[in-house]
Amino acid sequence: MGVTRGCQELLSLLCGIWLWVSVAEPSPPTPTGQSREGAPLQFRLAGYPRKHNEGRIEVFYNQEWGTICDDDFTLANAHVLCRHLGFVAATGWTHSAKYGKGSGRIWLDNLNCGGSEKSVVDCRSRGWGNSDCSHEEDAGVICKDERIAGFVDSNVIETEQNQVEELRLRPVVSHAKRPLPVTEGIVEVRYKNSWAQICDENWSSWNSHVVCGMLGFPAEKKVNQNFYRLSAHRHPLNYRLHSVSCLGHEAHLSLCSFEFYRGNATGVCKGGMPAVVGCVPGPLFATGSAQKKKRRPQQVQKRLRLKGGARPGEGRVEVLRNNEWGTVCDDRWNLVSAGVVCRELGFGSAKEALTGARMGQGMGPIHMNEVQCAGSEKSLWSCPHKNITKEGCKHSEDAGVRCNIPSMGYENTIRIVGGRTAFEGRVEVKHAGRWGTVCSTGWSTTEAMVACRQLGLGYAMHAVTVGGWMAGMSAPGAGLAAG
């Protein structure tokens, strides 16, 4: 009797241990599955700044919008998600909340798609709502700008009610040969298929500072408000925003507090007028007398530079200490610190704070680590930072930036045609309103690099002087292939 009871107790103990181990052992990723109510999932692109085919990916599940964590994220995941949105495929993906941090739930983590799935419900993950991520790890996708034929139920939902994603300065006085860039005018935000104004009640210089930074200018200037007050009401106004309040360090107007006008906004802003901003261009973009003024301070030795970038305003951040150039470690590197770099070099605010040596690995010492700018500093050296230690960082962690630069219209006077892709072809330039070719005499990779940079395509792979792109030409022409 005692033996039997002892066996039963031992069996119960072993069963209990087996059950505890089974529960405690982490389960492998399982298929994501359909939503609880069986309702079809919805997807949207959100965030700032972005184009219509890119952004933070958000999914509507269980009656709530949420994000996807970037852990183990791959291009295959992006392919599946872009097809959900009606695009044929993905060209890339982003991590670390490049398009801003989302809110609410993080619905998916460790998403693992093969790329051919018809839906994310067929991909593996940790399950709906099971995540150890924060919104600093929100994933984004960049979809190929080509729609799926016959795609009707578009999931591309623009969050126009709570985002400002594009703005411009509209000059009041128009001249036929007005030099670019436009540095002064009425601030307008993109709304649906047109532009709308911002009421200037309680408008501050910090607001102007942020607007100028978005447009590629390092600083703001005062404007003649009376002149604009007289001319503003000659055109119909459509106010969209009011009560804008920026602190000055924001990289984008969407990060400031503001309110939208709802419904019919024709009778609003009675105590004010459209917001007007004047900006100061950096040395690279100043024209005329402003350019001469900007050249004077250049006598001082530079202590900051960008290297490795294919376009103006981008590159690996390098600083000068004790007559030796060195890099900056990417620990705690963010848009605020990147913005200080951009403005110090004469550009606008930062579009991206690049980590992981995205602009190539530097050489020599690493001078700075854990840079923490407040955003108001005039120099990166004024920001709190730590001196590097031997084991603290490697050049694989070199920080970089992409800065906002003014629109100069250079890309409108050059094009490439006849190539197999949009990145190669015969070079044509526009002069006096007419397109013509470039003679290939003396054409080399150096000239092709300038052409690629003007087109916004990065580096040139080849400079071509003969080939299939020259059909119909009476003389050899210049061509290129961009990388």
Short mmCIF file of C-alpha atoms in Angstrom, two decimals:
data_model
loop_
_atom_site.label_atom_id
_atom_site.label_comp_id
_atom_site.label_asym_id
_atom_site.label_seq_id
_atom_site.Cartn_x
_atom_site.Cartn_y
_atom_site.Cartn_z
CA MET A 1 0.00 0.00 0.00
CA GLY A 2 2.80 2.38 1.01
CA VAL A 3 4.81 1.40 -2.09
CA THR A 4 1.84 2.03 -4.39
CA ARG A 5 1.20 5.45 -2.83
CA GLY A 6 4.88 6.31 -3.17
CA CYS A 7 4.83 5.41 -6.87
CA GLN A 8 1.77 7.58 -7.42
CA GLU A 9 3.46 10.54 -5.73
CA LEU A 10 6.63 10.03 -7.80
CA LEU A 11 4.56 9.80 -11.02
CA SER A 12 2.69 13.00 -10.10
CA LEU A 13 5.99 14.79 -9.42
CA LEU A 14 7.49 13.70 -12.77
CA CYS A 15 4.35 14.75 -14.65
CA GLY A 16 4.43 18.12 -12.92
CA ILE A 17 8.07 18.66 -13.88
CA TRP A 18 7.35 17.66 -17.51
CA LEU A 19 4.38 20.05 -17.69
CA TRP A 20 6.41 22.94 -16.21
CA VAL A 21 9.26 22.39 -18.67
CA SER A 22 6.83 22.23 -21.60
CA VAL A 23 5.24 25.53 -20.62
CA ALA A 24 8.50 27.29 -19.79
CA GLU A 25 10.29 26.25 -22.99
CA PRO A 26 10.00 29.02 -25.63
CA SER A 27 7.93 27.94 -28.58
CA PRO A 28 9.32 28.27 -32.10
CA PRO A 29 7.91 30.92 -34.42
CA THR A 30 4.44 29.98 -35.59
CA PRO A 31 2.36 31.09 -38.56
CA THR A 32 1.02 34.57 -37.94
CA GLY A 33 -2.57 33.55 -38.66
CA GLN A 34 -5.68 35.54 -39.49
CA SER A 35 -7.25 38.18 -37.27
CA ARG A 36 -9.46 36.89 -34.45
CA GLU A 37 -12.72 37.92 -36.01
CA GLY A 38 -11.66 36.62 -39.42
CA ALA A 39 -11.81 40.16 -40.81
CA PRO A 40 -9.29 40.97 -43.57
CA LEU A 41 -6.20 42.79 -42.41
CA GLN A 42 -5.58 46.38 -43.47
CA PHE A 43 -2.22 48.01 -44.07
CA ARG A 44 -1.04 51.58 -44.45
CA LEU A 45 2.10 53.67 -44.86
CA ALA A 46 2.66 56.45 -42.35
CA GLY A 47 5.43 58.68 -41.04
CA TYR A 48 7.52 61.59 -42.22
CA PRO A 49 9.25 62.67 -44.34
CA ARG A 50 8.36 60.22 -47.08
CA LYS A 51 7.00 59.67 -50.57
CA HIS A 52 3.73 57.93 -51.40
CA ASN A 53 5.42 54.54 -51.88
CA GLU A 54 7.42 54.42 -48.66
CA GLY A 55 6.92 54.81 -44.94
CA ARG A 56 6.40 53.15 -41.61
CA ILE A 57 4.36 50.01 -42.16
CA GLU A 58 1.25 49.74 -39.98
CA VAL A 59 -1.34 46.98 -39.77
CA PHE A 60 -4.95 47.10 -38.57
CA TYR A 61 -5.64 44.03 -36.43
CA ASN A 62 -8.27 43.42 -33.76
CA GLN A 63 -9.79 46.87 -34.35
CA GLU A 64 -6.49 48.65 -33.61
CA TRP A 65 -3.64 50.06 -35.70
CA GLY A 66 -0.13 48.94 -34.75
CA THR A 67 3.41 48.64 -36.09
CA ILE A 68 5.88 45.86 -36.95
CA CYS A 69 9.22 45.46 -35.16
CA ASP A 70 12.41 45.49 -37.22
CA ASP A 71 13.91 42.42 -35.48
CA ASP A 72 14.96 39.88 -38.14
CA PHE A 73 13.23 42.02 -40.78
CA THR A 74 14.20 41.21 -44.38
CA LEU A 75 13.53 42.32 -47.93
CA ALA A 76 11.33 39.23 -48.31
CA ASN A 77 9.04 40.63 -45.59
CA ALA A 78 8.94 43.96 -47.42
CA HIS A 79 7.94 42.23 -50.69
CA VAL A 80 4.90 40.64 -49.03
CA LEU A 81 3.88 43.86 -47.28
CA CYS A 82 4.27 45.99 -50.41
CA ARG A 83 1.99 43.61 -52.31
CA HIS A 84 -0.59 44.10 -49.53
CA LEU A 85 -0.37 47.81 -50.34
CA GLY A 86 -0.90 47.29 -54.06
CA PHE A 87 2.71 47.63 -55.24
CA VAL A 88 4.39 44.94 -57.31
CA ALA A 89 7.43 44.53 -55.04
CA ALA A 90 9.77 46.20 -52.55
CA THR A 91 13.06 47.90 -53.31
CA GLY A 92 14.15 48.22 -49.70
CA TRP A 93 13.22 48.43 -46.05
CA THR A 94 14.20 50.57 -43.07
CA HIS A 95 14.84 49.99 -39.40
CA SER A 96 15.02 52.00 -36.17
CA ALA A 97 11.88 54.07 -36.86
CA LYS A 98 13.37 55.97 -39.79
CA TYR A 99 9.91 57.41 -40.56
CA GLY A 100 9.22 58.31 -36.96
CA LYS A 101 7.98 56.28 -34.04
CA GLY A 102 4.48 54.88 -34.24
CA SER A 103 2.03 54.58 -31.37
CA GLY A 104 -0.19 51.92 -29.90
CA ARG A 105 0.52 48.22 -30.23
CA ILE A 106 3.49 46.53 -31.88
CA TRP A 107 1.58 43.74 -33.54
CA LEU A 108 4.34 41.64 -35.09
CA ASP A 109 7.90 40.76 -34.10
CA ASN A 110 10.49 38.44 -35.66
CA LEU A 111 8.41 38.35 -38.84
CA ASN A 112 9.85 35.75 -41.19
CA CYS A 113 8.48 35.61 -44.74
CA GLY A 114 9.92 33.72 -47.66
CA GLY A 115 8.84 36.45 -50.06
CA SER A 116 6.33 34.51 -52.16
CA GLU A 117 3.51 34.42 -49.59
CA LYS A 118 0.21 35.98 -50.62
CA SER A 119 -0.30 37.39 -47.10
CA VAL A 120 1.63 37.95 -43.89
CA VAL A 121 -0.77 35.52 -42.26
CA ASP A 122 1.23 32.82 -44.04
CA CYS A 123 4.54 34.10 -42.62
CA ARG A 124 6.01 33.01 -39.31
CA SER A 125 6.33 35.33 -36.31
CA ARG A 126 6.06 35.39 -32.54
CA GLY A 127 2.32 35.82 -32.83
CA TRP A 128 0.02 38.82 -32.74
CA GLY A 129 0.94 41.30 -29.99
CA ASN A 130 3.84 39.18 -28.70
CA SER A 131 6.85 41.50 -28.87
CA ASP A 132 9.76 42.71 -26.74
CA CYS A 133 10.34 45.79 -28.95
CA SER A 134 9.79 49.51 -28.47
CA HIS A 135 8.57 51.93 -31.11
CA GLU A 136 12.17 52.98 -31.67
CA GLU A 137 12.41 49.72 -33.63
CA ASP A 138 9.45 50.29 -35.95
CA ALA A 139 10.07 48.89 -39.43
CA GLY A 140 9.42 50.69 -42.70
CA VAL A 141 9.20 49.62 -46.33
CA ILE A 142 10.17 51.20 -49.64
CA CYS A 143 7.96 49.85 -52.41
CA LYS A 144 8.67 49.88 -56.14
CA ASP A 145 6.60 52.70 -57.62
CA GLU A 146 4.59 50.37 -59.84
CA ARG A 147 1.06 49.30 -59.04
CA ILE A 148 -0.31 45.76 -59.34
CA ALA A 149 -2.53 45.59 -62.42
CA GLY A 150 -6.19 45.53 -61.44
CA PHE A 151 -5.50 46.25 -57.78
CA VAL A 152 -8.71 47.91 -56.56
CA ASP A 153 -8.91 47.68 -52.79
CA SER A 154 -5.94 49.93 -52.10
CA ASN A 155 -4.53 49.74 -48.60
CA VAL A 156 -2.42 52.86 -49.07
CA ILE A 157 -4.05 55.07 -46.46
CA GLU A 158 -2.64 58.56 -46.26
CA THR A 159 -2.69 59.93 -42.71
CA GLU A 160 -3.44 63.43 -43.92
CA GLN A 161 -5.48 64.35 -40.87
CA ASN A 162 -2.54 64.30 -38.49
CA GLN A 163 0.58 64.69 -40.59
CA VAL A 164 2.34 67.40 -42.54
CA GLU A 165 4.62 65.73 -45.03
CA GLU A 166 5.54 68.37 -47.61
CA LEU A 167 5.80 72.15 -47.64
CA ARG A 168 7.14 74.94 -49.83
CA LEU A 169 7.77 78.69 -49.93
CA ARG A 170 5.61 80.45 -52.50
CA PRO A 171 7.15 83.76 -53.60
CA VAL A 172 4.65 86.58 -53.99
CA VAL A 173 6.61 88.56 -56.58
CA SER A 174 7.37 86.36 -59.57
CA HIS A 175 10.14 87.16 -62.02
CA ALA A 176 10.69 85.34 -65.29
CA LYS A 177 14.32 84.69 -64.39
CA ARG A 178 14.04 84.41 -60.62
CA PRO A 179 17.23 82.75 -59.33
CA LEU A 180 16.92 79.57 -57.34
CA PRO A 181 16.69 78.68 -54.56
CA VAL A 182 13.54 80.40 -53.32
CA THR A 183 14.53 81.79 -49.92
CA GLU A 184 11.47 83.84 -48.99
CA GLY A 185 7.72 83.51 -49.34
CA ILE A 186 4.41 82.30 -47.94
CA VAL A 187 4.65 78.91 -46.22
CA GLU A 188 2.33 76.36 -47.82
CA VAL A 189 1.69 72.71 -46.96
CA ARG A 190 0.62 70.01 -49.36
CA TYR A 191 -3.06 69.19 -48.91
CA LYS A 192 -4.64 66.58 -51.18
CA ASN A 193 -3.84 67.77 -54.72
CA SER A 194 -3.18 71.42 -53.92
CA TRP A 195 -1.46 73.70 -51.40
CA ALA A 196 -2.80 75.36 -48.24
CA GLN A 197 -1.57 78.11 -45.95
CA ILE A 198 -0.69 78.31 -42.25
CA CYS A 199 -2.19 81.00 -40.02
CA ASP A 200 0.60 83.12 -38.51
CA GLU A 201 -1.06 83.82 -35.15
CA ASN A 202 1.65 83.34 -32.46
CA TRP A 203 4.15 82.42 -35.18
CA SER A 204 7.70 82.43 -33.77
CA SER A 205 11.24 82.51 -35.12
CA TRP A 206 11.61 78.89 -33.95
CA ASN A 207 8.84 77.91 -36.35
CA SER A 208 10.70 79.69 -39.15
CA HIS A 209 13.92 77.94 -38.10
CA VAL A 210 12.29 74.52 -38.53
CA VAL A 211 10.69 75.44 -41.87
CA CYS A 212 14.00 76.74 -43.24
CA GLY A 213 15.76 73.58 -42.08
CA MET A 214 13.27 71.38 -43.93
CA LEU A 215 13.88 73.38 -47.11
CA GLY A 216 17.67 73.04 -46.86
CA PHE A 217 18.63 76.35 -45.23
CA PRO A 218 20.72 76.63 -42.05
CA ALA A 219 19.07 79.77 -40.64
CA GLU A 220 16.10 82.12 -40.87
CA LYS A 221 15.87 85.90 -41.38
CA LYS A 222 13.30 88.61 -40.79
CA VAL A 223 10.96 89.59 -43.62
CA ASN A 224 8.88 92.66 -44.42
CA GLN A 225 5.50 91.60 -43.06
CA ASN A 226 3.75 94.75 -44.33
CA PHE A 227 4.64 93.94 -47.92
CA TYR A 228 3.16 90.46 -47.62
CA ARG A 229 0.10 91.74 -45.74
CA LEU A 230 -0.78 93.94 -48.70
CA SER A 231 -0.27 91.24 -51.31
CA ALA A 232 -1.44 88.09 -49.47
CA HIS A 233 -5.15 88.64 -49.98
CA ARG A 234 -4.90 89.12 -53.73
CA HIS A 235 -5.09 85.34 -54.06
CA PRO A 236 -7.73 83.01 -52.58
CA LEU A 237 -6.54 81.53 -49.29
CA ASN A 238 -7.15 78.07 -47.92
CA TYR A 239 -5.83 77.79 -44.37
CA ARG A 240 -4.94 74.32 -43.16
CA LEU A 241 -2.88 74.74 -39.95
CA HIS A 242 -2.85 77.06 -36.98
CA SER A 243 -1.30 77.32 -33.51
CA VAL A 244 2.05 76.01 -34.72
CA SER A 245 4.58 75.86 -31.87
CA CYS A 246 8.12 74.58 -32.46
CA LEU A 247 11.06 74.49 -30.07
CA GLY A 248 13.58 74.96 -32.85
CA HIS A 249 15.42 71.64 -32.74
CA GLU A 250 12.78 69.65 -34.65
CA ALA A 251 13.90 68.08 -37.91
CA HIS A 252 10.42 68.34 -39.42
CA LEU A 253 7.31 70.44 -38.89
CA SER A 254 5.37 67.28 -38.05
CA LEU A 255 7.36 67.07 -34.81
CA CYS A 256 6.03 70.46 -33.67
CA SER A 257 2.67 70.93 -32.03
CA PHE A 258 -0.08 72.38 -34.23
CA GLU A 259 -3.78 72.10 -34.96
CA PHE A 260 -5.72 71.51 -38.16
CA TYR A 261 -8.65 73.56 -39.31
CA ARG A 262 -11.67 71.33 -39.82
CA GLY A 263 -14.37 71.64 -42.43
CA ASN A 264 -14.79 74.97 -44.23
CA ALA A 265 -11.70 77.02 -43.40
CA THR A 266 -12.43 80.11 -45.53
CA GLY A 267 -13.42 82.36 -42.63
CA VAL A 268 -10.63 81.48 -40.23
CA CYS A 269 -7.42 83.27 -39.19
CA LYS A 270 -9.26 86.60 -38.94
CA GLY A 271 -6.64 88.08 -36.62
CA GLY A 272 -3.68 87.01 -38.73
CA MET A 273 -2.36 86.34 -42.20
CA PRO A 274 -0.53 83.52 -43.99
CA ALA A 275 2.76 82.65 -42.29
CA VAL A 276 5.73 84.14 -44.15
CA VAL A 277 9.30 82.90 -43.78
CA GLY A 278 12.66 84.15 -44.99
CA CYS A 279 15.69 81.83 -45.01
CA VAL A 280 19.44 82.32 -45.25
CA PRO A 281 21.13 79.99 -47.76
CA GLY A 282 24.40 78.27 -46.98
CA PRO A 283 27.63 79.12 -48.85
CA LEU A 284 27.11 76.43 -51.50
CA PHE A 285 23.71 77.78 -52.46
CA ALA A 286 24.08 81.55 -52.00
CA THR A 287 23.79 83.68 -55.15
CA GLY A 288 24.84 87.23 -56.06
CA SER A 289 25.79 89.57 -53.22
CA ALA A 290 24.79 87.00 -50.64
CA GLN A 291 27.41 84.67 -52.07
CA LYS A 292 30.16 87.26 -51.64
CA LYS A 293 29.19 87.82 -48.02
CA LYS A 294 29.21 84.11 -47.31
CA ARG A 295 32.72 83.66 -48.66
CA ARG A 296 34.39 85.89 -46.06
CA PRO A 297 34.09 83.63 -42.97
CA GLN A 298 35.58 80.69 -44.90
CA GLN A 299 39.08 81.86 -43.89
CA VAL A 300 38.70 80.05 -40.53
CA GLN A 301 39.98 76.47 -40.54
CA LYS A 302 37.16 73.96 -40.79
CA ARG A 303 36.79 71.47 -37.95
CA LEU A 304 33.95 69.47 -39.49
CA ARG A 305 33.45 67.79 -42.86
CA LEU A 306 31.49 65.08 -44.69
CA LYS A 307 33.28 62.33 -46.59
CA GLY A 308 32.17 59.38 -48.69
CA GLY A 309 28.83 60.74 -49.87
CA ALA A 310 27.78 60.70 -53.51
CA ARG A 311 25.60 63.81 -53.24
CA PRO A 312 25.91 67.23 -51.58
CA GLY A 313 24.85 67.21 -47.95
CA GLU A 314 25.57 63.57 -47.20
CA GLY A 315 28.51 61.60 -45.95
CA ARG A 316 30.48 60.23 -43.04
CA VAL A 317 30.91 62.80 -40.27
CA GLU A 318 34.57 63.68 -39.59
CA VAL A 319 35.93 66.16 -37.05
CA LEU A 320 39.36 67.75 -36.63
CA ARG A 321 41.19 67.44 -33.33
CA ASN A 322 44.86 68.22 -32.79
CA ASN A 323 45.35 68.66 -36.54
CA GLU A 324 44.11 65.11 -37.20
CA TRP A 325 40.82 64.18 -38.82
CA GLY A 326 38.78 61.45 -37.15
CA THR A 327 35.27 60.02 -37.14
CA VAL A 328 32.30 60.03 -34.75
CA CYS A 329 30.95 56.82 -33.16
CA ASP A 330 27.26 56.14 -33.75
CA ASP A 331 26.36 55.36 -30.12
CA ARG A 332 23.25 57.48 -29.31
CA TRP A 333 23.53 59.18 -32.70
CA ASN A 334 20.18 60.74 -33.65
CA LEU A 335 18.46 63.32 -35.87
CA VAL A 336 19.04 66.17 -33.42
CA SER A 337 22.82 65.72 -33.39
CA ALA A 338 22.83 65.11 -37.13
CA GLY A 339 20.90 68.36 -37.56
CA VAL A 340 23.61 70.32 -35.74
CA VAL A 341 26.17 68.88 -38.18
CA CYS A 342 24.04 69.76 -41.21
CA ARG A 343 23.40 73.36 -40.18
CA GLU A 344 27.02 73.91 -39.17
CA LEU A 345 28.05 72.92 -42.70
CA GLY A 346 25.53 75.28 -44.30
CA PHE A 347 22.76 72.80 -45.07
CA GLY A 348 19.29 72.49 -43.56
CA SER A 349 18.08 70.04 -40.92
CA ALA A 350 18.94 66.35 -41.10
CA LYS A 351 16.86 63.91 -43.14
CA GLU A 352 18.70 60.89 -41.75
CA ALA A 353 21.11 60.10 -38.94
CA LEU A 354 23.11 57.22 -40.42
CA THR A 355 24.70 54.52 -38.29
CA GLY A 356 26.80 51.44 -38.92
CA ALA A 357 29.24 53.14 -41.33
CA ARG A 358 26.54 53.51 -44.01
CA MET A 359 28.80 56.05 -45.73
CA GLY A 360 31.86 53.85 -45.56
CA GLN A 361 34.40 53.26 -42.81
CA GLY A 362 36.82 56.03 -42.02
CA MET A 363 40.49 55.81 -41.12
CA GLY A 364 42.55 57.06 -38.22
CA PRO A 365 41.17 57.92 -34.78
CA ILE A 366 37.55 58.03 -33.61
CA HIS A 367 37.33 61.36 -31.82
CA MET A 368 33.79 61.46 -30.39
CA ASN A 369 31.27 59.06 -28.87
CA GLU A 370 27.76 59.30 -27.39
CA VAL A 371 27.14 62.75 -28.83
CA GLN A 372 24.00 64.26 -27.28
CA CYS A 373 23.11 67.61 -28.84
CA ALA A 374 20.15 69.67 -27.66
CA GLY A 375 19.66 71.10 -31.15
CA SER A 376 20.51 74.73 -30.49
CA GLU A 377 24.31 74.31 -30.66
CA LYS A 378 26.19 76.16 -33.38
CA SER A 379 28.92 73.51 -33.50
CA LEU A 380 29.09 69.77 -32.96
CA TRP A 381 32.00 70.38 -30.56
CA SER A 382 29.60 72.29 -28.28
CA CYS A 383 27.45 69.18 -27.79
CA PRO A 384 28.01 66.94 -24.75
CA HIS A 385 30.02 63.89 -25.79
CA LYS A 386 32.52 61.35 -24.54
CA ASN A 387 36.08 60.88 -25.69
CA ILE A 388 36.60 57.56 -27.33
CA THR A 389 38.37 54.64 -25.66
CA LYS A 390 40.28 51.86 -27.40
CA GLU A 391 37.56 49.30 -26.83
CA GLY A 392 34.65 51.72 -27.07
CA CYS A 393 34.03 51.86 -30.83
CA LYS A 394 35.21 50.62 -34.21
CA HIS A 395 35.07 52.21 -37.63
CA SER A 396 32.20 49.86 -38.46
CA GLU A 397 30.19 52.20 -36.18
CA ASP A 398 31.08 55.48 -37.91
CA ALA A 399 28.20 57.97 -37.92
CA GLY A 400 26.93 59.73 -41.03
CA VAL A 401 24.23 62.18 -42.12
CA ARG A 402 21.94 63.03 -44.98
CA CYS A 403 20.96 66.69 -44.88
CA ASN A 404 18.13 68.65 -46.45
CA ILE A 405 19.43 70.81 -49.29
CA PRO A 406 17.64 73.57 -51.23
CA SER A 407 15.93 72.82 -54.52
CA MET A 408 18.13 74.39 -57.21
CA GLY A 409 16.31 72.91 -60.21
CA TYR A 410 19.52 71.40 -61.60
CA GLU A 411 17.79 68.07 -62.20
CA ASN A 412 15.35 69.75 -64.60
CA THR A 413 18.05 70.70 -67.11
CA ILE A 414 19.53 67.24 -67.69
CA ARG A 415 18.16 63.81 -68.54
CA ILE A 416 19.29 60.38 -69.73
CA VAL A 417 17.39 58.57 -72.46
CA GLY A 418 17.64 55.37 -74.47
CA GLY A 419 19.02 53.16 -71.72
CA ARG A 420 17.76 49.79 -70.57
CA THR A 421 17.04 51.19 -67.10
CA ALA A 422 16.44 54.62 -65.56
CA PHE A 423 20.07 54.65 -64.42
CA GLU A 424 21.81 54.58 -67.80
CA GLY A 425 21.52 56.19 -71.20
CA ARG A 426 22.47 59.03 -73.52
CA VAL A 427 23.03 62.34 -71.73
CA GLU A 428 20.91 65.27 -72.91
CA VAL A 429 20.86 68.82 -71.56
CA LYS A 430 18.29 71.59 -71.87
CA HIS A 431 19.38 74.97 -73.19
CA ALA A 432 17.13 77.85 -74.20
CA GLY A 433 14.12 75.59 -73.87
CA ARG A 434 15.47 72.89 -76.21
CA TRP A 435 17.00 69.47 -75.47
CA GLY A 436 20.30 68.50 -77.08
CA THR A 437 23.13 66.01 -76.68
CA VAL A 438 26.66 66.30 -75.31
CA CYS A 439 29.66 65.72 -77.57
CA SER A 440 31.73 62.78 -76.36
CA THR A 441 35.10 64.47 -76.94
CA GLY A 442 36.83 64.56 -73.56
CA TRP A 443 33.93 62.74 -71.88
CA SER A 444 35.19 60.66 -68.95
CA THR A 445 34.06 59.19 -65.65
CA THR A 446 34.73 62.56 -64.00
CA GLU A 447 32.11 64.28 -66.17
CA ALA A 448 29.76 61.31 -65.73
CA MET A 449 30.07 61.68 -61.95
CA VAL A 450 28.91 65.30 -62.18
CA ALA A 451 25.99 64.30 -64.42
CA CYS A 452 24.93 61.51 -62.05
CA ARG A 453 25.12 63.86 -59.08
CA GLN A 454 23.01 66.43 -60.91
CA LEU A 455 20.43 63.74 -61.66
CA GLY A 456 20.41 62.62 -58.03
CA LEU A 457 21.60 59.13 -58.94
CA GLY A 458 24.79 58.85 -56.87
CA TYR A 459 28.07 57.58 -58.32
CA ALA A 460 28.82 56.86 -61.98
CA MET A 461 29.90 53.35 -62.88
CA HIS A 462 30.91 54.00 -66.48
CA ALA A 463 31.36 56.86 -68.93
CA VAL A 464 30.16 55.71 -72.36
CA THR A 465 31.06 57.40 -75.67
CA VAL A 466 29.67 54.90 -78.20
CA GLY A 467 26.95 52.26 -78.14
CA GLY A 468 23.30 51.45 -78.64
CA TRP A 469 22.09 54.69 -77.08
CA MET A 470 23.41 56.73 -80.00
CA ALA A 471 20.79 55.74 -82.58
CA GLY A 472 19.65 58.66 -84.67
CA MET A 473 22.65 60.85 -83.79
CA SER A 474 24.87 62.42 -86.47
CA ALA A 475 27.93 62.44 -84.17
CA PRO A 476 29.19 60.40 -81.21
CA GLY A 477 27.50 61.40 -77.99
CA ALA A 478 28.13 61.03 -74.28
CA GLY A 479 26.41 58.44 -72.11
CA LEU A 480 26.64 57.06 -68.58
CA ALA A 481 25.69 54.22 -66.29
CA ALA A 482 24.94 55.13 -62.68
CA GLY A 483 25.59 52.91 -59.68
#
